[in-house]
Tab-separated table of N, CA and C in Angstrom:
chain	number	residue	atom	x	y	z
A	34	MET	N	0.853	-1.168	0.000
A	34	MET	CA	0.000	0.000	0.000
A	34	MET	C	0.900	1.233	0.000
A	35	ASN	N	0.728	2.077	-0.997
A	35	ASN	CA	1.553	3.280	-1.037
A	35	ASN	C	0.947	4.362	-0.141
A	36	SER	N	1.646	5.488	-0.026
A	36	SER	CA	1.219	6.529	0.912
A	36	SER	C	-0.124	7.150	0.520
A	37	LYS	N	-0.394	7.290	-0.782
A	37	LYS	CA	-1.685	7.852	-1.204
A	37	LYS	C	-2.822	6.908	-0.827
A	38	GLU	N	-2.626	5.633	-1.066
A	38	GLU	CA	-3.650	4.646	-0.707
A	38	GLU	C	-3.877	4.634	0.806
A	39	TYR	N	-2.777	4.747	1.529
A	39	TYR	CA	-2.886	4.765	2.984
A	39	TYR	C	-3.652	6.003	3.454
A	40	MET	N	-3.341	7.157	2.890
A	40	MET	CA	-4.027	8.397	3.270
A	40	MET	C	-5.510	8.321	2.907
A	41	ASP	N	-5.817	7.736	1.750
A	41	ASP	CA	-7.221	7.545	1.369
A	41	ASP	C	-7.928	6.638	2.374
A	42	PHE	N	-7.239	5.585	2.782
A	42	PHE	CA	-7.789	4.649	3.762
A	42	PHE	C	-8.067	5.364	5.089
A	43	VAL	N	-7.114	6.150	5.538
A	43	VAL	CA	-7.270	6.896	6.795
A	43	VAL	C	-8.440	7.868	6.686
A	44	LYS	N	-8.527	8.569	5.562
A	44	LYS	CA	-9.612	9.537	5.350
A	44	LYS	C	-10.971	8.836	5.381
A	45	LYS	N	-11.071	7.688	4.714
A	45	LYS	CA	-12.339	6.947	4.707
A	45	LYS	C	-12.709	6.491	6.111
A	46	ASN	N	-11.715	6.062	6.876
A	46	ASN	CA	-11.985	5.664	8.259
A	46	ASN	C	-12.475	6.843	9.085
A	47	GLU	N	-11.841	7.993	8.916
A	47	GLU	CA	-12.271	9.191	9.639
A	47	GLU	C	-13.688	9.583	9.237
A	48	ASP	N	-13.974	9.488	7.941
A	48	ASP	CA	-15.327	9.794	7.462
A	48	ASP	C	-16.343	8.834	8.071
A	49	TRP	N	-15.992	7.554	8.121
A	49	TRP	CA	-16.897	6.556	8.692
A	49	TRP	C	-17.130	6.829	10.181
A	50	ILE	N	-16.075	7.196	10.895
A	50	ILE	CA	-16.220	7.519	12.319
A	50	ILE	C	-17.172	8.695	12.489
A	51	ASP	N	-17.008	9.727	11.655
A	51	ASP	CA	-17.906	10.885	11.718
A	51	ASP	C	-19.345	10.482	11.412
A	52	GLU	N	-19.533	9.649	10.399
A	52	GLU	CA	-20.883	9.201	10.040
A	52	GLU	C	-21.500	8.383	11.166
A	53	ARG	N	-20.701	7.542	11.759
A	53	ARG	CA	-21.203	6.722	12.874
A	53	ARG	C	-21.628	7.610	14.043
A	54	LYS	N	-20.847	8.645	14.332
A	54	LYS	CA	-21.220	9.596	15.388
A	54	LYS	C	-22.539	10.274	15.041
A	55	ASN	N	-22.693	10.676	13.775
A	55	ASN	CA	-23.939	11.314	13.347
A	55	ASN	C	-25.121	10.367	13.509
A	56	ILE	N	-24.924	9.118	13.131
A	56	ILE	CA	-25.997	8.126	13.248
A	56	ILE	C	-26.345	7.906	14.719
A	57	ASN	N	-25.344	7.811	15.561
A	57	ASN	CA	-25.608	7.632	16.992
A	57	ASN	C	-26.328	8.836	17.582
A	58	ASN	N	-25.976	10.039	17.126
A	58	ASN	CA	-26.693	11.238	17.579
A	58	ASN	C	-28.151	11.194	17.142
A	59	LEU	N	-28.383	10.758	15.906
A	59	LEU	CA	-29.759	10.626	15.428
A	59	LEU	C	-30.528	9.601	16.257
A	60	LEU	N	-29.885	8.496	16.588
A	60	LEU	CA	-30.528	7.483	17.430
A	60	LEU	C	-30.899	8.058	18.791
A	61	GLU	N	-30.009	8.824	19.380
A	61	GLU	CA	-30.307	9.438	20.673
A	61	GLU	C	-31.494	10.389	20.563
A	62	ASN	N	-31.543	11.163	19.474
A	62	ASN	CA	-32.682	12.061	19.266
A	62	ASN	C	-33.977	11.276	19.132
A	63	ILE	N	-33.917	10.152	18.419
A	63	ILE	CA	-35.106	9.311	18.250
A	63	ILE	C	-35.541	8.752	19.600
A	64	LYS	N	-34.590	8.336	20.416
A	64	LYS	CA	-34.926	7.804	21.742
A	64	LYS	C	-35.602	8.873	22.602
A	65	GLN	N	-35.114	10.105	22.514
A	65	GLN	CA	-35.733	11.190	23.274
A	65	GLN	C	-37.162	11.421	22.803
A	66	LYS	N	-37.359	11.385	21.491
A	66	LYS	CA	-38.705	11.560	20.951
A	66	LYS	C	-39.599	10.388	21.345
A	67	GLU	N	-39.018	9.192	21.415
A	67	GLU	CA	-39.772	8.010	21.839
A	67	GLU	C	-40.300	8.213	23.257
A	68	SER	N	-39.450	8.726	24.142
A	68	SER	CA	-39.874	8.983	25.516
A	68	SER	C	-41.015	9.988	25.551
A	69	GLN	N	-40.901	11.012	24.733
A	69	GLN	CA	-41.961	12.022	24.682
A	69	GLN	C	-43.248	11.410	24.143
A	70	LEU	N	-43.133	10.549	23.125
A	70	LEU	CA	-44.321	9.889	22.581
A	70	LEU	C	-44.983	8.992	23.619
A	71	GLU	N	-44.175	8.286	24.400
A	71	GLU	CA	-44.738	7.443	25.459
A	71	GLU	C	-45.511	8.292	26.459
A	72	GLU	N	-44.936	9.422	26.828
A	72	GLU	CA	-45.610	10.323	27.759
A	72	GLU	C	-46.901	10.862	27.143
A	73	ASP	N	-46.835	11.254	25.873
A	73	ASP	CA	-48.030	11.760	25.190
A	73	ASP	C	-49.111	10.689	25.108
A	74	LEU	N	-48.707	9.450	24.804
A	74	LEU	CA	-49.674	8.357	24.726
A	74	LEU	C	-50.322	8.122	26.087
A	75	SER	N	-49.521	8.158	27.123
A	75	SER	CA	-50.055	7.982	28.472
A	75	SER	C	-51.071	9.076	28.788
A	76	ASN	N	-50.732	10.314	28.430
A	76	ASN	CA	-51.659	11.428	28.648
A	76	ASN	C	-52.936	11.249	27.836
A	77	MET	N	-52.793	10.767	26.596
A	77	MET	CA	-53.970	10.535	25.756
A	77	MET	C	-54.846	9.439	26.350
A	78	GLN	N	-54.213	8.382	26.881
A	78	GLN	CA	-54.983	7.300	27.487
A	78	GLN	C	-55.731	7.798	28.721
A	79	GLU	N	-55.062	8.609	29.510
A	79	GLU	CA	-55.707	9.182	30.691
A	79	GLU	C	-56.887	10.061	30.275
A	80	PHE	N	-56.675	10.888	29.265
A	80	PHE	CA	-57.739	11.760	28.767
A	80	PHE	C	-58.897	10.933	28.212
A	81	ALA	N	-58.565	9.859	27.478
A	81	ALA	CA	-59.612	9.001	26.914
A	81	ALA	C	-60.439	8.372	28.024
A	82	GLY	N	-59.759	7.952	29.087
A	82	GLY	CA	-60.483	7.386	30.224
A	82	GLY	C	-61.418	8.395	30.852
A	83	LYS	N	-60.951	9.626	31.003
A	83	LYS	CA	-61.797	10.680	31.577
A	83	LYS	C	-62.980	10.977	30.669
A	84	CYS	N	-62.723	10.988	29.355
A	84	CYS	CA	-63.813	11.236	28.401
A	84	CYS	C	-64.850	10.112	28.472
A	85	ALA	N	-64.363	8.875	28.554
A	85	ALA	CA	-65.281	7.731	28.628
A	85	ALA	C	-66.119	7.812	29.899
A	86	GLU	N	-65.486	8.234	30.990
A	86	GLU	CA	-66.210	8.371	32.254
A	86	GLU	C	-67.300	9.429	32.163
A	87	SER	N	-67.070	10.445	31.369
A	87	SER	CA	-68.067	11.514	31.258
A	87	SER	C	-68.969	11.310	30.047
A	88	ASN	N	-69.025	10.043	29.553
A	88	ASN	CA	-69.922	9.659	28.455
A	88	ASN	C	-69.630	10.384	27.146
A	89	LYS	N	-68.369	10.659	26.896
A	89	LYS	CA	-67.982	11.235	25.605
A	89	LYS	C	-67.741	10.101	24.616
A	90	ILE	N	-67.552	10.429	23.355
A	90	ILE	CA	-67.380	9.422	22.306
A	90	ILE	C	-66.010	8.755	22.377
A	91	VAL	N	-64.976	9.511	22.701
A	91	VAL	CA	-63.612	8.978	22.701
A	91	VAL	C	-63.480	7.904	23.780
A	92	THR	N	-62.880	6.774	23.407
A	92	THR	CA	-62.613	5.712	24.379
A	92	THR	C	-61.164	5.271	24.245
A	93	GLU	N	-60.725	4.488	25.204
A	93	GLU	CA	-59.342	4.006	25.166
A	93	GLU	C	-59.096	3.108	23.960
A	94	ASP	N	-60.129	2.430	23.459
A	94	ASP	CA	-59.967	1.569	22.280
A	94	ASP	C	-59.436	2.353	21.083
A	95	TYR	N	-59.768	3.618	21.025
A	95	TYR	CA	-59.308	4.473	19.938
A	95	TYR	C	-57.785	4.578	19.935
A	96	LEU	N	-57.175	4.462	21.114
A	96	LEU	CA	-55.728	4.669	21.247
A	96	LEU	C	-54.911	3.399	21.052
A	97	ILE	N	-55.556	2.244	20.970
A	97	ILE	CA	-54.818	0.986	20.808
A	97	ILE	C	-53.901	1.015	19.587
A	98	PRO	N	-54.353	1.509	18.418
A	98	PRO	CA	-53.434	1.568	17.266
A	98	PRO	C	-52.193	2.427	17.535
A	99	PHE	N	-52.337	3.501	18.305
A	99	PHE	CA	-51.180	4.335	18.627
A	99	PHE	C	-50.187	3.560	19.484
A	100	ASP	N	-50.704	2.804	20.440
A	100	ASP	CA	-49.854	2.006	21.313
A	100	ASP	C	-49.108	0.940	20.508
A	101	LYS	N	-49.806	0.295	19.588
A	101	LYS	CA	-49.167	-0.724	18.743
A	101	LYS	C	-48.109	-0.097	17.839
A	102	ALA	N	-48.423	1.066	17.282
A	102	ALA	CA	-47.461	1.744	16.406
A	102	ALA	C	-46.207	2.129	17.186
A	103	LEU	N	-46.386	2.609	18.406
A	103	LEU	CA	-45.239	2.970	19.235
A	103	LEU	C	-44.409	1.734	19.556
A	104	SER	N	-45.071	0.646	19.858
A	104	SER	CA	-44.372	-0.609	20.142
A	104	SER	C	-43.576	-1.076	18.922
A	105	ASN	N	-44.183	-1.000	17.749
A	105	ASN	CA	-43.487	-1.383	16.511
A	105	ASN	C	-42.290	-0.474	16.252
A	106	ALA	N	-42.460	0.824	16.502
A	106	ALA	CA	-41.363	1.771	16.293
A	106	ALA	C	-40.212	1.483	17.254
A	107	LYS	N	-40.538	1.140	18.506
A	107	LYS	CA	-39.497	0.808	19.479
A	107	LYS	C	-38.708	-0.421	19.030
A	108	GLU	N	-39.426	-1.415	18.546
A	108	GLU	CA	-38.779	-2.647	18.088
A	108	GLU	C	-37.864	-2.362	16.895
A	109	ALA	N	-38.341	-1.553	15.952
A	109	ALA	CA	-37.531	-1.207	14.777
A	109	ALA	C	-36.300	-0.411	15.195
A	110	LEU	N	-36.467	0.510	16.134
A	110	LEU	CA	-35.341	1.303	16.626
A	110	LEU	C	-34.309	0.401	17.296
A	111	SER	N	-34.780	-0.555	18.059
A	111	SER	CA	-33.875	-1.489	18.727
A	111	SER	C	-33.072	-2.295	17.710
A	112	ARG	N	-33.746	-2.771	16.665
A	112	ARG	CA	-33.037	-3.539	15.629
A	112	ARG	C	-32.035	-2.657	14.895
A	113	LEU	N	-32.415	-1.416	14.605
A	113	LEU	CA	-31.518	-0.488	13.915
A	113	LEU	C	-30.287	-0.207	14.766
A	114	GLU	N	-30.503	0.045	16.046
A	114	GLU	CA	-29.385	0.331	16.939
A	114	GLU	C	-28.444	-0.869	17.024
A	115	LYS	N	-29.004	-2.059	17.104
A	115	LYS	CA	-28.183	-3.274	17.164
A	115	LYS	C	-27.359	-3.426	15.888
A	116	ALA	N	-27.989	-3.174	14.741
A	116	ALA	CA	-27.283	-3.297	13.460
A	116	ALA	C	-26.153	-2.278	13.346
A	117	ILE	N	-26.389	-1.074	13.814
A	117	ILE	CA	-25.368	-0.025	13.728
A	117	ILE	C	-24.176	-0.351	14.618
A	118	ASN	N	-24.463	-0.899	15.777
A	118	ASN	CA	-23.392	-1.157	16.741
A	118	ASN	C	-22.654	-2.466	16.511
A	119	GLU	N	-23.050	-3.234	15.517
A	119	GLU	CA	-22.335	-4.485	15.218
A	119	GLU	C	-21.093	-4.214	14.405
């Protein structure tokens, strides 16, 4: 390997390290948003329960798809994080 090839190799490694840091930062941002979504879902479930108690149309059954979607998103995020860190 000559010096140019070596320098190209080093540059690509540095670029990959930077990209990996960016990806990890994005993952952390997604995790923070996930926590906020969980809190929002909990608040929505509480509100739905209160609405149901006061004979409103909204019920907790309406929120089941949101809970499933959040669960699916968590699972996908977990798989993505595992793949990135391998």
